[in-house]
Amino acid sequence: VTESRSDLEDLHLYATPREQRFRRFASLEFEGQLYMTPYDFIQAVTSDEPKRKQEFYNATTARENELNQILMETPPVWKGSSKLFRNLNEKGVISYTEYLFLLCILTKPHAGFRIAFNMFDTDGNEMVDKKEFLVLQEIFRKKNEKREKRGDEEKRAMLRLQLYGYHTSTNSVLKTEGEDLVPRSYWDTLRRSTSQALFSDLAERADDISSSLSDTTLLVHFFGKKGKAELNFEDFYRFMDNLQTEVLEIEFLSYSNGMNTISEEDFAHILLRYTNVENTSSYLENMRCSIPEEKGITFEEFRSFFQFLNNLEDFTIAMQMYNFASRSIGQDEFKRAVYVATGVKLSPHLVNTVFKIFDVDRDDQLSYKEFIGIMKDRLNRGFR
């Protein structure tokens, strides 16, 4: 990249919030394209700012042999674990489209994993190969074009190079009937794509897509160093479940200080993070008064709550069916609705803690609308 430092800083003005965050945390650059390391990704979803003092306009440039050496550290998918990203640390590369895909995984219920797998499995043989997975690149590229900010075409071309590794706008690959049919989220894009007749076009372009992209940690992990392996649903599911667990473990351990529990106040801090709540002190003070004796939240309770959050849409539907949408609800009603909608059993202590955090007027009732709004922000980690 030969552009000046100020030019690269100016690109931030043309980037969406997700693009800005990726550029801020990405620490590697190869042939003009920015990449995250596994460490960068973990930081991006668990921290407000990068711990390293390295900005998007000063990423480390990698040579091809250095990139290949990094990818040699990638284990096969059957050796995956809930410590994969922590073990790889700096020994990995993640593209922007893969970053979007991983964010989708973190915010979706386990039932949605089958939708994602079926989306990639274009020939219906219960296995996904590398070419099928690379359709992801084209779908997210096309989605991004719909969201690009208007302005200097040269600047936007530079931004595309950084994020996708290409200079100019790609040809249309999604067959849409109009702007009003474009889904609002990347997950909706994946889900809609299962019913769109787009794969015949992309299959013809698969070789071109493959040859124009550098290998990444995910591609090597899923399809081997030669790219010939195929991915089955069990391994795909395990990878997604492990990633959700790993991020939750990192957040939990950052507060537990080696103990088996975190305090109710720490749980409140984590819960209110990335939300639109401006004055968190009132929630924290309310909880301190309501729960004077600390009992602690275990990791299993912590994990079960975020599994519930990933099913928030189903929970919302259940609440509307119960006709609680316009009024407050009690703990028993809340706990039953969670179980009916998601199959997740929340412990009485966890439910009580949640109520004490959000029950501002202390009537042991939860404001449904306020709770749902705040939790949608938390679920999407500030990118609602």
Short mmCIF file of C-alpha atoms in Angstrom, two decimals:
data_model
loop_
_atom_site.label_atom_id
_atom_site.label_comp_id
_atom_site.label_asym_id
_atom_site.label_seq_id
_atom_site.Cartn_x
_atom_site.Cartn_y
_atom_site.Cartn_z
CA VAL A 1 0.00 0.00 0.00
CA THR A 2 1.68 3.17 -1.21
CA GLU A 3 -0.96 5.66 -0.10
CA SER A 4 0.00 8.13 2.58
CA ARG A 5 -0.95 7.66 6.23
CA SER A 6 -3.48 10.52 6.03
CA ASP A 7 -5.17 8.99 2.97
CA LEU A 8 -5.61 5.68 4.77
CA GLU A 9 -6.99 7.47 7.83
CA ASP A 10 -9.50 9.27 5.58
CA LEU A 11 -10.87 5.90 4.45
CA HIS A 12 -12.42 5.57 7.90
CA LEU A 13 -14.97 8.19 6.84
CA TYR A 14 -16.20 5.88 4.07
CA ALA A 15 -16.40 2.76 6.23
CA THR A 16 -19.45 1.35 8.01
CA PRO A 17 -19.19 0.80 11.81
CA ARG A 18 -18.34 -2.90 11.31
CA GLU A 19 -15.71 -2.05 8.71
CA GLN A 20 -14.26 0.58 11.01
CA ARG A 21 -13.96 -1.91 13.86
CA PHE A 22 -12.32 -4.51 11.63
CA ARG A 23 -9.80 -1.96 10.35
CA ARG A 24 -9.04 -0.79 13.87
CA PHE A 25 -8.28 -4.29 15.18
CA ALA A 26 -6.73 -5.91 12.07
CA SER A 27 -2.94 -6.13 12.45
CA LEU A 28 -1.83 -7.92 9.25
CA GLU A 29 -1.72 -6.76 5.64
CA PHE A 30 -0.99 -8.94 2.61
CA GLU A 31 -1.02 -7.60 -0.96
CA GLY A 32 -3.03 -4.59 0.16
CA GLN A 33 -5.71 -6.61 2.00
CA LEU A 34 -6.15 -6.39 5.76
CA TYR A 35 -6.48 -9.46 7.96
CA MET A 36 -7.11 -10.14 11.62
CA THR A 37 -5.17 -12.69 13.62
CA PRO A 38 -7.20 -14.95 15.96
CA TYR A 39 -5.92 -12.74 18.78
CA ASP A 40 -7.25 -9.65 16.98
CA PHE A 41 -10.66 -11.26 16.54
CA ILE A 42 -10.95 -12.18 20.21
CA GLN A 43 -9.97 -8.64 21.15
CA ALA A 44 -12.52 -7.20 18.71
CA VAL A 45 -15.44 -9.08 20.31
CA THR A 46 -14.37 -8.76 23.96
CA SER A 47 -12.65 -5.36 24.21
CA ASP A 48 -13.58 -1.77 23.46
CA GLU A 49 -10.19 -0.92 21.96
CA PRO A 50 -7.18 -2.91 20.72
CA LYS A 51 -4.67 -3.64 23.47
CA ARG A 52 -1.84 -3.20 21.02
CA LYS A 53 -1.13 0.36 19.95
CA GLN A 54 -1.39 -0.59 16.28
CA GLU A 55 -3.93 1.14 14.07
CA PHE A 56 -5.50 0.10 10.77
CA TYR A 57 -3.15 2.36 8.80
CA ASN A 58 -0.06 0.78 10.32
CA ALA A 59 -0.67 -2.97 9.99
CA THR A 60 2.30 -5.31 9.66
CA THR A 61 2.92 -6.27 6.04
CA ALA A 62 3.35 -10.03 5.55
CA ARG A 63 5.23 -11.73 2.71
CA GLU A 64 3.81 -14.83 1.03
CA ASN A 65 6.28 -17.18 2.71
CA GLU A 66 5.46 -15.62 6.09
CA LEU A 67 1.75 -16.06 5.45
CA ASN A 68 2.28 -19.71 4.50
CA GLN A 69 4.33 -20.26 7.63
CA ILE A 70 1.53 -18.80 9.76
CA LEU A 71 -1.04 -21.10 8.14
CA MET A 72 1.15 -24.14 8.84
CA GLU A 73 0.16 -23.73 12.50
CA THR A 74 -3.53 -24.36 11.71
CA PRO A 75 -4.86 -27.69 13.07
CA PRO A 76 -7.40 -29.80 11.12
CA VAL A 77 -11.07 -29.32 11.99
CA TRP A 78 -11.28 -32.60 13.92
CA LYS A 79 -8.66 -31.22 16.32
CA GLY A 80 -10.70 -28.11 17.05
CA SER A 81 -11.49 -27.06 20.61
CA SER A 82 -12.93 -24.21 22.65
CA LYS A 83 -9.38 -22.87 22.93
CA LEU A 84 -8.63 -22.82 19.18
CA PHE A 85 -8.35 -19.04 18.82
CA ARG A 86 -6.41 -18.64 22.05
CA ASN A 87 -3.99 -21.40 21.08
CA LEU A 88 -3.41 -19.94 17.60
CA ASN A 89 -3.06 -16.43 19.06
CA GLU A 90 -1.04 -14.53 16.40
CA LYS A 91 -0.58 -17.61 14.16
CA GLY A 92 -3.57 -17.14 11.91
CA VAL A 93 -5.29 -14.88 9.38
CA ILE A 94 -8.99 -13.98 9.19
CA SER A 95 -10.47 -11.99 6.29
CA TYR A 96 -13.19 -9.36 6.62
CA THR A 97 -15.92 -11.63 5.20
CA GLU A 98 -14.87 -14.36 7.65
CA TYR A 99 -15.02 -11.79 10.45
CA LEU A 100 -18.65 -11.09 9.49
CA PHE A 101 -19.37 -14.82 9.35
CA LEU A 102 -17.86 -15.39 12.81
CA LEU A 103 -19.95 -12.52 14.22
CA CYS A 104 -23.05 -14.24 12.81
CA ILE A 105 -22.07 -17.43 14.65
CA LEU A 106 -21.67 -15.63 17.98
CA THR A 107 -25.20 -14.24 17.93
CA LYS A 108 -27.22 -17.19 16.64
CA PRO A 109 -28.89 -20.20 18.28
CA HIS A 110 -27.56 -23.71 17.70
CA ALA A 111 -30.61 -24.48 15.57
CA GLY A 112 -29.41 -21.82 13.14
CA PHE A 113 -26.16 -23.70 12.54
CA ARG A 114 -28.02 -26.19 10.34
CA ILE A 115 -29.37 -23.32 8.24
CA ALA A 116 -25.86 -22.02 7.70
CA PHE A 117 -24.51 -25.45 6.79
CA ASN A 118 -27.34 -26.15 4.35
CA MET A 119 -26.71 -22.77 2.78
CA PHE A 120 -23.15 -23.76 1.94
CA ASP A 121 -24.07 -27.32 0.93
CA THR A 122 -25.22 -26.31 -2.56
CA ASP A 123 -25.27 -29.84 -4.03
CA GLY A 124 -27.08 -31.36 -1.03
CA ASN A 125 -24.57 -34.16 -0.38
CA GLU A 126 -24.32 -33.38 3.38
CA MET A 127 -20.73 -32.21 2.87
CA VAL A 128 -19.34 -28.74 2.15
CA ASP A 129 -16.23 -28.32 0.00
CA LYS A 130 -13.98 -25.29 -0.33
CA LYS A 131 -15.66 -23.95 -3.46
CA GLU A 132 -19.07 -24.08 -1.82
CA PHE A 133 -17.80 -22.29 1.27
CA LEU A 134 -16.24 -19.54 -0.86
CA VAL A 135 -19.74 -18.56 -1.96
CA LEU A 136 -19.71 -16.76 1.41
CA GLN A 137 -17.15 -14.32 0.01
CA GLU A 138 -19.39 -13.34 -2.89
CA ILE A 139 -22.57 -13.08 -0.83
CA PHE A 140 -21.00 -10.78 1.75
CA ARG A 141 -19.25 -8.73 -0.93
CA LYS A 142 -22.56 -8.15 -2.64
CA LYS A 143 -24.23 -7.33 0.65
CA ASN A 144 -21.51 -4.80 1.38
CA GLU A 145 -22.08 -3.04 -1.95
CA LYS A 146 -25.65 -2.32 -0.85
CA ARG A 147 -24.32 -0.66 2.32
CA GLU A 148 -21.41 1.33 0.91
CA LYS A 149 -21.45 5.01 1.67
CA ARG A 150 -21.64 7.32 -1.32
CA GLY A 151 -18.68 9.53 -2.06
CA ASP A 152 -15.24 9.49 -3.60
CA GLU A 153 -15.11 6.39 -5.84
CA GLU A 154 -11.31 6.24 -5.54
CA LYS A 155 -11.52 6.14 -1.75
CA ARG A 156 -14.18 3.44 -1.84
CA ALA A 157 -12.06 1.40 -4.25
CA MET A 158 -9.14 1.64 -1.80
CA LEU A 159 -11.46 0.51 0.99
CA ARG A 160 -12.64 -2.50 -1.05
CA LEU A 161 -9.02 -3.46 -1.65
CA GLN A 162 -8.32 -3.38 2.09
CA LEU A 163 -11.40 -5.42 3.00
CA TYR A 164 -11.88 -7.78 0.06
CA GLY A 165 -8.66 -7.76 -1.94
CA TYR A 166 -10.19 -6.34 -5.13
CA HIS A 167 -10.03 -2.85 -6.59
CA THR A 168 -13.37 -2.30 -8.31
CA SER A 169 -16.95 -3.26 -7.73
CA THR A 170 -17.68 -6.88 -8.58
CA ASN A 171 -20.48 -7.87 -10.94
CA SER A 172 -23.83 -8.67 -9.38
CA VAL A 173 -24.03 -12.21 -8.08
CA LEU A 174 -27.25 -12.06 -6.08
CA LYS A 175 -30.44 -12.21 -8.09
CA THR A 176 -32.66 -9.74 -6.26
CA GLU A 177 -35.87 -8.22 -7.57
CA GLY A 178 -35.39 -4.84 -5.97
CA GLU A 179 -33.84 -2.86 -3.16
CA ASP A 180 -36.82 -3.55 -0.91
CA LEU A 181 -36.02 -7.27 -0.97
CA VAL A 182 -32.46 -6.87 0.30
CA PRO A 183 -32.33 -8.35 3.85
CA ARG A 184 -31.29 -6.13 6.72
CA SER A 185 -28.57 -8.30 8.26
CA TYR A 186 -25.75 -10.56 7.11
CA TRP A 187 -27.46 -13.53 8.78
CA ASP A 188 -30.67 -12.77 6.87
CA THR A 189 -28.54 -12.65 3.72
CA LEU A 190 -27.25 -16.16 4.44
CA ARG A 191 -30.71 -17.43 5.24
CA ARG A 192 -32.35 -15.89 2.17
CA SER A 193 -29.63 -17.26 -0.06
CA THR A 194 -30.79 -20.82 0.59
CA SER A 195 -33.92 -20.08 -1.43
CA GLN A 196 -32.39 -17.88 -4.13
CA ALA A 197 -31.34 -19.33 -7.47
CA LEU A 198 -27.86 -17.91 -7.36
CA PHE A 199 -25.60 -20.93 -7.08
CA SER A 200 -25.53 -21.81 -10.78
CA ASP A 201 -23.87 -18.46 -11.48
CA LEU A 202 -21.48 -18.79 -8.56
CA ALA A 203 -20.56 -22.38 -9.40
CA GLU A 204 -19.32 -21.18 -12.78
CA ARG A 205 -17.20 -18.56 -11.03
CA ALA A 206 -15.95 -20.84 -8.23
CA ASP A 207 -12.53 -21.40 -9.79
CA ASP A 208 -12.07 -17.68 -10.36
CA ILE A 209 -13.11 -16.93 -6.77
CA SER A 210 -10.72 -19.56 -5.41
CA SER A 211 -7.75 -18.44 -7.49
CA SER A 212 -8.18 -14.76 -6.61
CA LEU A 213 -8.22 -15.30 -2.82
CA SER A 214 -5.40 -16.12 -0.45
CA ASP A 215 -5.83 -19.04 1.93
CA THR A 216 -6.90 -18.18 5.45
CA THR A 217 -6.96 -19.96 8.79
CA LEU A 218 -10.62 -20.91 8.41
CA LEU A 219 -10.11 -22.33 4.90
CA VAL A 220 -7.14 -24.42 6.03
CA HIS A 221 -8.92 -25.49 9.23
CA PHE A 222 -12.03 -26.61 7.35
CA PHE A 223 -10.56 -27.96 4.10
CA GLY A 224 -6.94 -28.85 4.82
CA LYS A 225 -3.68 -27.35 3.58
CA LYS A 226 -4.35 -28.54 0.01
CA GLY A 227 -7.99 -27.44 0.10
CA LYS A 228 -9.26 -30.88 -0.93
CA ALA A 229 -10.97 -31.99 2.30
CA GLU A 230 -14.73 -31.73 2.83
CA LEU A 231 -16.57 -30.50 5.89
CA ASN A 232 -19.44 -32.45 7.48
CA PHE A 233 -22.14 -30.96 9.67
CA GLU A 234 -20.86 -32.51 12.92
CA ASP A 235 -17.48 -30.78 12.55
CA PHE A 236 -19.15 -27.56 11.38
CA TYR A 237 -21.48 -27.60 14.42
CA ARG A 238 -18.62 -28.35 16.80
CA PHE A 239 -16.58 -25.43 15.43
CA MET A 240 -19.47 -23.01 15.92
CA ASP A 241 -20.30 -24.28 19.41
CA ASN A 242 -16.62 -24.11 20.39
CA LEU A 243 -16.35 -20.52 19.18
CA GLN A 244 -19.37 -19.40 21.21
CA THR A 245 -17.99 -21.18 24.27
CA GLU A 246 -14.50 -19.75 23.80
CA VAL A 247 -15.65 -16.13 23.66
CA LEU A 248 -17.87 -16.63 26.72
CA GLU A 249 -15.01 -18.30 28.61
CA ILE A 250 -12.74 -15.35 27.83
CA GLU A 251 -15.30 -12.85 29.09
CA PHE A 252 -16.04 -14.93 32.20
CA LEU A 253 -12.37 -15.51 33.06
CA SER A 254 -11.58 -11.82 32.70
CA TYR A 255 -13.74 -11.24 35.79
CA SER A 256 -13.44 -14.49 37.77
CA ASN A 257 -9.78 -14.10 38.82
CA GLY A 258 -9.35 -17.86 38.88
CA MET A 259 -12.49 -18.49 40.90
CA ASN A 260 -15.42 -20.69 39.84
CA THR A 261 -17.85 -17.80 39.94
CA ILE A 262 -18.11 -14.12 39.08
CA SER A 263 -19.97 -11.66 41.26
CA GLU A 264 -23.50 -10.55 40.43
CA GLU A 265 -22.13 -7.04 39.88
CA ASP A 266 -19.56 -8.32 37.36
CA PHE A 267 -22.36 -10.18 35.59
CA ALA A 268 -24.28 -6.91 35.39
CA HIS A 269 -21.22 -5.14 33.95
CA ILE A 270 -20.89 -7.79 31.23
CA LEU A 271 -24.62 -7.73 30.52
CA LEU A 272 -24.81 -3.95 30.15
CA ARG A 273 -21.71 -3.78 27.98
CA TYR A 274 -22.26 -2.85 24.30
CA THR A 275 -25.79 -1.66 25.07
CA ASN A 276 -27.39 1.72 24.57
CA VAL A 277 -27.73 2.21 28.34
CA GLU A 278 -26.00 5.50 29.11
CA ASN A 279 -26.30 5.51 32.90
CA THR A 280 -25.35 2.00 34.03
CA SER A 281 -24.68 3.19 37.58
CA SER A 282 -28.41 3.25 38.42
CA TYR A 283 -28.76 -0.40 37.37
CA LEU A 284 -25.68 -1.41 39.35
CA GLU A 285 -26.76 0.51 42.44
CA ASN A 286 -30.24 -1.02 42.23
CA MET A 287 -28.73 -4.50 42.12
CA ARG A 288 -26.38 -3.85 45.05
CA CYS A 289 -29.33 -2.82 47.20
CA SER A 290 -31.47 -5.78 46.09
CA ILE A 291 -28.75 -8.44 46.45
CA PRO A 292 -26.75 -7.43 49.53
CA GLU A 293 -25.12 -10.86 49.94
CA GLU A 294 -22.98 -12.05 47.07
CA LYS A 295 -23.61 -15.65 45.98
CA GLY A 296 -21.90 -15.58 42.60
CA ILE A 297 -22.74 -16.66 39.04
CA THR A 298 -21.19 -19.92 37.78
CA PHE A 299 -19.94 -20.37 34.22
CA GLU A 300 -22.79 -22.78 33.47
CA GLU A 301 -25.32 -20.15 34.55
CA PHE A 302 -23.41 -17.52 32.57
CA ARG A 303 -23.35 -19.71 29.45
CA SER A 304 -27.01 -20.67 29.73
CA PHE A 305 -28.04 -17.02 29.84
CA PHE A 306 -26.18 -16.19 26.64
CA GLN A 307 -27.60 -19.30 24.98
CA PHE A 308 -30.97 -17.81 25.85
CA LEU A 309 -29.95 -14.46 24.35
CA ASN A 310 -29.06 -16.19 21.09
CA ASN A 311 -32.68 -17.39 21.01
CA LEU A 312 -34.06 -13.93 21.80
CA GLU A 313 -36.24 -13.79 18.67
CA ASP A 314 -38.08 -16.99 19.63
CA PHE A 315 -38.44 -15.72 23.19
CA THR A 316 -39.96 -12.48 21.89
CA ILE A 317 -42.53 -14.44 19.87
CA ALA A 318 -43.40 -16.56 22.91
CA MET A 319 -43.91 -13.46 25.03
CA GLN A 320 -46.17 -11.93 22.41
CA MET A 321 -48.22 -15.13 22.34
CA TYR A 322 -48.53 -14.95 26.11
CA ASN A 323 -49.78 -11.40 25.62
CA PHE A 324 -47.12 -10.03 27.94
CA ALA A 325 -45.67 -7.70 25.33
CA SER A 326 -47.37 -4.61 26.72
CA ARG A 327 -46.90 -5.23 30.43
CA SER A 328 -44.35 -6.27 33.01
CA ILE A 329 -43.81 -9.92 33.93
CA GLY A 330 -42.78 -11.83 37.04
CA GLN A 331 -39.90 -14.25 37.54
CA ASP A 332 -41.96 -17.43 37.15
CA GLU A 333 -43.52 -16.18 33.93
CA PHE A 334 -40.13 -15.14 32.60
CA LYS A 335 -38.48 -18.46 33.45
CA ARG A 336 -41.30 -20.47 31.88
CA ALA A 337 -41.29 -18.37 28.69
CA VAL A 338 -37.52 -18.83 28.33
CA TYR A 339 -37.82 -22.61 28.64
CA VAL A 340 -40.82 -22.93 26.31
CA ALA A 341 -39.24 -20.74 23.63
CA THR A 342 -35.61 -21.85 23.80
CA GLY A 343 -35.39 -25.09 25.80
CA VAL A 344 -32.90 -23.37 28.12
CA LYS A 345 -33.45 -23.72 31.87
CA LEU A 346 -32.22 -20.70 33.80
CA SER A 347 -31.47 -21.19 37.48
CA PRO A 348 -33.69 -19.35 40.00
CA HIS A 349 -30.67 -17.38 41.24
CA LEU A 350 -29.75 -16.25 37.72
CA VAL A 351 -33.32 -15.16 36.95
CA ASN A 352 -33.49 -13.32 40.27
CA THR A 353 -30.20 -11.55 39.47
CA VAL A 354 -31.45 -10.46 36.05
CA PHE A 355 -34.63 -9.11 37.60
CA LYS A 356 -32.74 -7.24 40.28
CA ILE A 357 -30.57 -5.57 37.61
CA PHE A 358 -33.46 -4.37 35.45
CA ASP A 359 -36.23 -3.98 38.05
CA VAL A 360 -35.62 -0.28 38.60
CA ASP A 361 -38.84 0.40 40.52
CA ARG A 362 -38.27 -2.76 42.64
CA ASP A 363 -41.73 -4.26 42.18
CA ASP A 364 -40.26 -7.66 41.22
CA GLN A 365 -41.59 -7.20 37.69
CA LEU A 366 -39.56 -6.87 34.49
CA SER A 367 -40.39 -4.29 31.85
CA TYR A 368 -40.60 -6.52 28.79
CA LYS A 369 -40.04 -3.89 26.11
CA GLU A 370 -37.10 -2.22 27.88
CA PHE A 371 -35.42 -5.55 28.62
CA ILE A 372 -35.77 -6.81 25.02
CA GLY A 373 -34.39 -3.57 23.58
CA ILE A 374 -31.34 -3.57 25.85
CA MET A 375 -30.65 -7.27 25.29
CA LYS A 376 -30.83 -6.94 21.48
CA ASP A 377 -28.02 -4.40 21.70
CA ARG A 378 -25.98 -6.69 23.96
CA LEU A 379 -26.59 -9.72 21.76
CA ASN A 380 -25.15 -7.93 18.74
CA ARG A 381 -22.24 -6.47 20.72
CA GLY A 382 -22.98 -2.89 19.75
CA PHE A 383 -23.63 -3.60 16.05
CA ARG A 384 -27.41 -3.91 16.16
#
